[in-house]
mmCIF file of C-alpha atoms in Angstrom:
data_model
loop_
_atom_site.group_PDB
_atom_site.id
_atom_site.type_symbol
_atom_site.label_atom_id
_atom_site.label_comp_id
_atom_site.label_asym_id
_atom_site.label_seq_id
_atom_site.Cartn_x
_atom_site.Cartn_y
_atom_site.Cartn_z
ATOM 1 C CA UNK A 1 0.298 0.587 0.240
ATOM 2 C CA UNK A 2 1.223 3.629 -1.186
ATOM 3 C CA UNK A 3 1.717 5.907 1.815
ATOM 4 C CA UNK A 4 -0.233 8.952 1.724
ATOM 5 C CA UNK A 5 1.371 12.463 1.108
ATOM 6 C CA UNK A 6 0.906 15.458 2.954
ATOM 7 C CA UNK A 7 -1.562 16.757 0.640
ATOM 8 C CA UNK A 8 -3.823 13.936 1.050
ATOM 9 C CA UNK A 9 -3.307 13.957 4.745
ATOM 10 C CA UNK A 10 -5.271 17.569 4.879
ATOM 11 C CA UNK A 11 -8.029 16.003 2.675
ATOM 12 C CA UNK A 12 -8.804 13.618 4.592
ATOM 13 C CA UNK A 13 -8.571 15.508 8.390
ATOM 14 C CA UNK A 14 -10.815 17.918 6.171
ATOM 15 C CA UNK A 15 -13.542 15.027 5.159
ATOM 16 C CA UNK A 16 -13.194 13.953 8.912
ATOM 17 C CA UNK A 17 -14.247 17.396 9.908
ATOM 18 C CA UNK A 18 -16.824 18.059 7.656
ATOM 19 C CA UNK A 19 -18.446 14.581 8.680
ATOM 20 C CA UNK A 20 -18.958 15.458 11.985
ATOM 21 C CA UNK A 21 -20.156 18.692 11.064
ATOM 22 C CA UNK A 22 -22.881 16.032 9.153
ATOM 23 C CA UNK A 23 -23.858 13.789 12.231
ATOM 24 C CA UNK A 24 -23.912 17.283 14.460
ATOM 25 C CA UNK A 25 -26.658 18.316 11.632
ATOM 26 C CA UNK A 26 -28.344 15.011 11.629
ATOM 27 C CA UNK A 27 -28.243 15.351 15.270
ATOM 28 C CA UNK A 28 -29.944 18.742 15.794
ATOM 29 C CA UNK A 29 -31.754 18.687 13.137
ATOM 30 C CA UNK A 30 -30.315 21.227 10.836
ATOM 31 C CA UNK A 31 -31.725 20.580 7.304
ATOM 32 C CA UNK A 32 -30.122 23.217 5.890
ATOM 33 C CA UNK A 33 -26.316 22.000 7.694
ATOM 34 C CA UNK A 34 -27.337 18.394 6.619
ATOM 35 C CA UNK A 35 -27.180 19.573 2.293
ATOM 36 C CA UNK A 36 -23.964 21.921 2.985
ATOM 37 C CA UNK A 37 -22.409 19.084 4.336
ATOM 38 C CA UNK A 38 -23.532 16.826 1.930
ATOM 39 C CA UNK A 39 -22.418 19.255 -0.911
ATOM 40 C CA UNK A 40 -19.164 19.646 0.568
ATOM 41 C CA UNK A 41 -18.532 16.050 1.090
ATOM 42 C CA UNK A 42 -19.170 15.204 -2.193
ATOM 43 C CA UNK A 43 -16.870 17.739 -3.654
ATOM 44 C CA UNK A 44 -14.244 16.735 -1.791
ATOM 45 C CA UNK A 45 -14.096 13.467 -2.980
ATOM 46 C CA UNK A 46 -14.205 14.406 -6.283
ATOM 47 C CA UNK A 47 -10.438 14.890 -6.897
ATOM 48 C CA UNK A 48 -10.589 11.199 -5.405
ATOM 49 C CA UNK A 49 -12.396 9.825 -8.256
ATOM 50 C CA UNK A 50 -10.284 11.592 -11.464
ATOM 51 C CA UNK A 51 -7.476 10.718 -9.496
ATOM 52 C CA UNK A 52 -8.270 6.821 -10.110
ATOM 53 C CA UNK A 53 -10.936 7.147 -12.505
ATOM 54 C CA UNK A 54 -8.737 9.494 -14.727
ATOM 55 C CA UNK A 55 -5.847 9.424 -14.415
ATOM 56 C CA UNK A 56 -4.880 10.346 -17.619
ATOM 57 C CA UNK A 57 -7.277 13.384 -18.608
ATOM 58 C CA UNK A 58 -7.502 14.505 -22.440
ATOM 59 C CA UNK A 59 -4.596 16.837 -23.588
ATOM 60 C CA UNK A 60 -6.198 19.644 -24.981
ATOM 61 C CA UNK A 61 -8.618 20.172 -20.925
ATOM 62 C CA UNK A 62 -5.463 19.332 -19.080
ATOM 63 C CA UNK A 63 -4.546 23.167 -18.388
ATOM 64 C CA UNK A 64 -8.649 23.693 -17.110
ATOM 65 C CA UNK A 65 -8.190 20.515 -15.010
ATOM 66 C CA UNK A 66 -4.846 21.630 -13.835
ATOM 67 C CA UNK A 67 -6.040 22.760 -10.094
ATOM 68 C CA UNK A 68 -8.463 19.025 -9.357
ATOM 69 C CA UNK A 69 -4.888 17.023 -10.639
ATOM 70 C CA UNK A 70 -2.893 19.576 -8.327
ATOM 71 C CA UNK A 71 -2.696 17.687 -4.632
ATOM 72 C CA UNK A 72 -1.513 21.484 -3.258
ATOM 73 C CA UNK A 73 -4.756 23.463 -4.491
ATOM 74 C CA UNK A 74 -6.818 20.476 -3.829
ATOM 75 C CA UNK A 75 -5.158 20.572 0.053
ATOM 76 C CA UNK A 76 -6.108 24.567 0.162
ATOM 77 C CA UNK A 77 -9.336 23.993 -1.060
ATOM 78 C CA UNK A 78 -10.367 21.432 1.235
ATOM 79 C CA UNK A 79 -9.185 23.510 4.380
ATOM 80 C CA UNK A 80 -11.441 26.502 3.400
ATOM 81 C CA UNK A 81 -14.111 23.755 3.213
ATOM 82 C CA UNK A 82 -13.808 22.259 6.445
ATOM 83 C CA UNK A 83 -13.402 25.519 8.078
ATOM 84 C CA UNK A 84 -16.163 27.380 6.443
ATOM 85 C CA UNK A 85 -19.032 24.768 7.217
ATOM 86 C CA UNK A 86 -17.666 24.374 10.636
ATOM 87 C CA UNK A 87 -18.149 28.291 10.964
ATOM 88 C CA UNK A 88 -21.529 28.009 9.680
ATOM 89 C CA UNK A 89 -22.172 25.260 12.675
ATOM 90 C CA UNK A 90 -19.554 24.507 15.147
ATOM 91 C CA UNK A 91 -19.022 20.949 15.549
ATOM 92 C CA UNK A 92 -21.091 19.234 18.422
ATOM 93 C CA UNK A 93 -23.054 22.143 18.721
ATOM 94 C CA UNK A 94 -25.877 24.305 17.967
ATOM 95 C CA UNK A 95 -23.015 27.760 17.442
ATOM 96 C CA UNK A 96 -23.598 29.202 14.041
ATOM 97 C CA UNK A 97 -20.945 31.526 14.183
ATOM 98 C CA UNK A 98 -21.373 32.910 10.732
ATOM 99 C CA UNK A 99 -24.829 34.208 10.555
ATOM 100 C CA UNK A 100 -25.590 34.383 14.288
ATOM 101 C CA UNK A 101 -23.486 34.365 16.789
ATOM 102 C CA UNK A 102 -19.981 36.121 15.876
ATOM 103 C CA UNK A 103 -20.832 37.770 12.144
ATOM 104 C CA UNK A 104 -17.145 38.455 11.471
ATOM 105 C CA UNK A 105 -16.530 35.158 11.078
ATOM 106 C CA UNK A 106 -17.170 35.474 7.306
ATOM 107 C CA UNK A 107 -13.764 37.601 7.012
ATOM 108 C CA UNK A 108 -11.964 33.733 7.976
ATOM 109 C CA UNK A 109 -13.771 32.140 5.115
ATOM 110 C CA UNK A 110 -12.945 35.444 2.854
ATOM 111 C CA UNK A 111 -9.553 35.276 3.050
ATOM 112 C CA UNK A 112 -9.358 31.431 2.519
ATOM 113 C CA UNK A 113 -11.620 31.473 -0.149
ATOM 114 C CA UNK A 114 -9.549 34.329 -1.405
ATOM 115 C CA UNK A 115 -6.488 32.238 -1.509
ATOM 116 C CA UNK A 116 -8.995 28.871 -2.922
ATOM 117 C CA UNK A 117 -10.281 31.120 -5.740
ATOM 118 C CA UNK A 118 -6.923 32.714 -6.622
ATOM 119 C CA UNK A 119 -4.547 29.785 -7.013
ATOM 120 C CA UNK A 120 -7.638 27.489 -9.424
ATOM 121 C CA UNK A 121 -7.709 30.672 -11.268
ATOM 122 C CA UNK A 122 -4.149 31.921 -11.715
ATOM 123 C CA UNK A 123 -3.026 28.118 -11.879
ATOM 124 C CA UNK A 124 -5.985 27.845 -15.104
ATOM 125 C CA UNK A 125 -4.693 30.853 -16.511
ATOM 126 C CA UNK A 126 -1.045 29.707 -16.805
ATOM 127 C CA UNK A 127 -1.812 26.282 -18.199
ATOM 128 C CA UNK A 128 -3.803 27.530 -20.172
ATOM 129 C CA UNK A 129 -1.141 30.294 -21.458
ATOM 130 C CA UNK A 130 1.547 27.521 -21.491
ATOM 131 C CA UNK A 131 -0.502 25.373 -23.343
ATOM 132 C CA UNK A 132 -2.271 27.681 -26.043
ATOM 133 C CA UNK A 133 0.573 30.547 -26.223
ATOM 134 C CA UNK A 134 -2.132 33.250 -25.333
ATOM 135 C CA UNK A 135 1.665 35.848 -25.901
ATOM 136 C CA UNK A 136 0.810 37.029 -21.987
ATOM 137 C CA UNK A 137 4.022 37.954 -19.492
ATOM 138 C CA UNK A 138 3.953 36.549 -16.186
ATOM 139 C CA UNK A 139 2.217 40.115 -14.802
ATOM 140 C CA UNK A 140 -0.588 40.218 -17.011
ATOM 141 C CA UNK A 141 -1.502 37.084 -16.556
ATOM 142 C CA UNK A 142 -1.444 38.211 -13.011
ATOM 143 C CA UNK A 143 -3.129 40.874 -12.877
ATOM 144 C CA UNK A 144 -5.625 38.594 -15.257
ATOM 145 C CA UNK A 145 -5.867 36.392 -12.343
ATOM 146 C CA UNK A 146 -6.800 39.218 -10.231
ATOM 147 C CA UNK A 147 -9.468 40.829 -12.364
ATOM 148 C CA UNK A 148 -10.770 37.209 -12.309
ATOM 149 C CA UNK A 149 -11.190 36.978 -8.528
ATOM 150 C CA UNK A 150 -12.594 40.729 -8.585
ATOM 151 C CA UNK A 151 -15.225 39.590 -10.904
ATOM 152 C CA UNK A 152 -16.397 36.478 -9.095
ATOM 153 C CA UNK A 153 -16.377 38.646 -5.757
ATOM 154 C CA UNK A 154 -18.735 40.990 -7.209
ATOM 155 C CA UNK A 155 -21.295 38.432 -8.904
ATOM 156 C CA UNK A 156 -20.772 36.456 -5.009
ATOM 157 C CA UNK A 157 -21.852 39.983 -2.943
ATOM 158 C CA UNK A 158 -25.007 40.310 -5.521
ATOM 159 C CA UNK A 159 -26.299 36.794 -5.243
ATOM 160 C CA UNK A 160 -25.590 37.089 -1.511
ATOM 161 C CA UNK A 161 -27.328 40.432 -1.233
ATOM 162 C CA UNK A 162 -30.203 38.689 -3.409
ATOM 163 C CA UNK A 163 -30.631 36.556 -1.375
ATOM 164 C CA UNK A 164 -31.664 38.350 1.902
ATOM 165 C CA UNK A 165 -35.011 38.833 0.893
ATOM 166 C CA UNK A 166 -35.509 35.120 1.656
ATOM 167 C CA UNK A 167 -33.642 34.743 4.766
ATOM 168 C CA UNK A 168 -34.345 37.208 7.057
ATOM 169 C CA UNK A 169 -30.854 36.634 9.233
ATOM 170 C CA UNK A 170 -28.880 37.204 6.859
ATOM 171 C CA UNK A 171 -28.617 40.902 6.280
ATOM 172 C CA UNK A 172 -25.210 42.943 5.200
ATOM 173 C CA UNK A 173 -24.181 46.307 5.116
ATOM 174 C CA UNK A 174 -21.861 47.652 1.683
ATOM 175 C CA UNK A 175 -19.262 48.371 4.368
ATOM 176 C CA UNK A 176 -19.484 44.756 5.132
ATOM 177 C CA UNK A 177 -19.497 43.772 1.343
ATOM 178 C CA UNK A 178 -16.388 45.891 0.760
ATOM 179 C CA UNK A 179 -15.117 44.479 3.547
ATOM 180 C CA UNK A 180 -15.225 40.928 2.014
ATOM 181 C CA UNK A 181 -13.887 42.111 -0.913
ATOM 182 C CA UNK A 182 -10.617 43.329 1.128
ATOM 183 C CA UNK A 183 -10.435 39.753 2.691
ATOM 184 C CA UNK A 184 -10.587 38.007 -0.531
ATOM 185 C CA UNK A 185 -8.107 40.048 -1.788
ATOM 186 C CA UNK A 186 -6.262 39.622 1.026
ATOM 187 C CA UNK A 187 -6.023 36.271 1.221
ATOM 188 C CA UNK A 188 -4.963 36.175 -2.770
ATOM 189 C CA UNK A 189 -1.948 38.209 -2.187
ATOM 190 C CA UNK A 190 -0.891 35.504 0.099
ATOM 191 C CA UNK A 191 -1.513 32.702 -2.213
ATOM 192 C CA UNK A 192 0.306 35.261 -4.776
ATOM 193 C CA UNK A 193 3.205 35.161 -2.336
ATOM 194 C CA UNK A 194 3.192 31.502 -1.686
ATOM 195 C CA UNK A 195 3.473 30.795 -5.712
ATOM 196 C CA UNK A 196 6.394 33.260 -5.870
ATOM 197 C CA UNK A 197 8.534 32.401 -3.617
ATOM 198 C CA UNK A 198 7.108 28.773 -2.419
ATOM 199 C CA UNK A 199 6.719 27.862 -5.760
ATOM 200 C CA UNK A 200 3.337 25.843 -4.003
ATOM 201 C CA UNK A 201 1.261 24.550 -4.939
ATOM 202 C CA UNK A 202 2.639 26.084 -8.591
ATOM 203 C CA UNK A 203 5.187 27.599 -9.606
ATOM 204 C CA UNK A 204 4.687 30.528 -12.234
ATOM 205 C CA UNK A 205 8.278 31.175 -13.815
#
């Protein structure tokens, strides 16, 4: 049996944390969190399935699937998912830090979410640029990756605002929305540092 690496261990631990969240949701009959944790577990299982069933993806699709096959990127995604679901419902309790008891907890999720989304966006851009010869230099690709993050962040905040009509206890001010976007970019900046200085989870030279 082949030993698993540190990234795979992180992914398994993250699954365990989400599973505890699911059991907590079932015990306290939180239907919303049951759905949330089931979705999270399904998402965390996708890389494992791909690695086993499609270990050699079609060459033309590789740039777009690169994040799913990068165990470092998937480890960061796993941490983000595990932390997020644990903030929405702290395991073994009915505490919802994200929406009720500590509304500023969303800063943690936005930081990790910004890091994760930027890593995925940047990895696809850089791999696609190598494959299809876009003629863009490294600085331009970094700029476009941050523009992509901005569009995704803005779209998420708009969707959240629209959802407030149906969920009475979720209401965020305009200032809170700007803070969320700022935390997204803070996480992305931290990820850029890792990529440029440590070449982790991928290099952009």
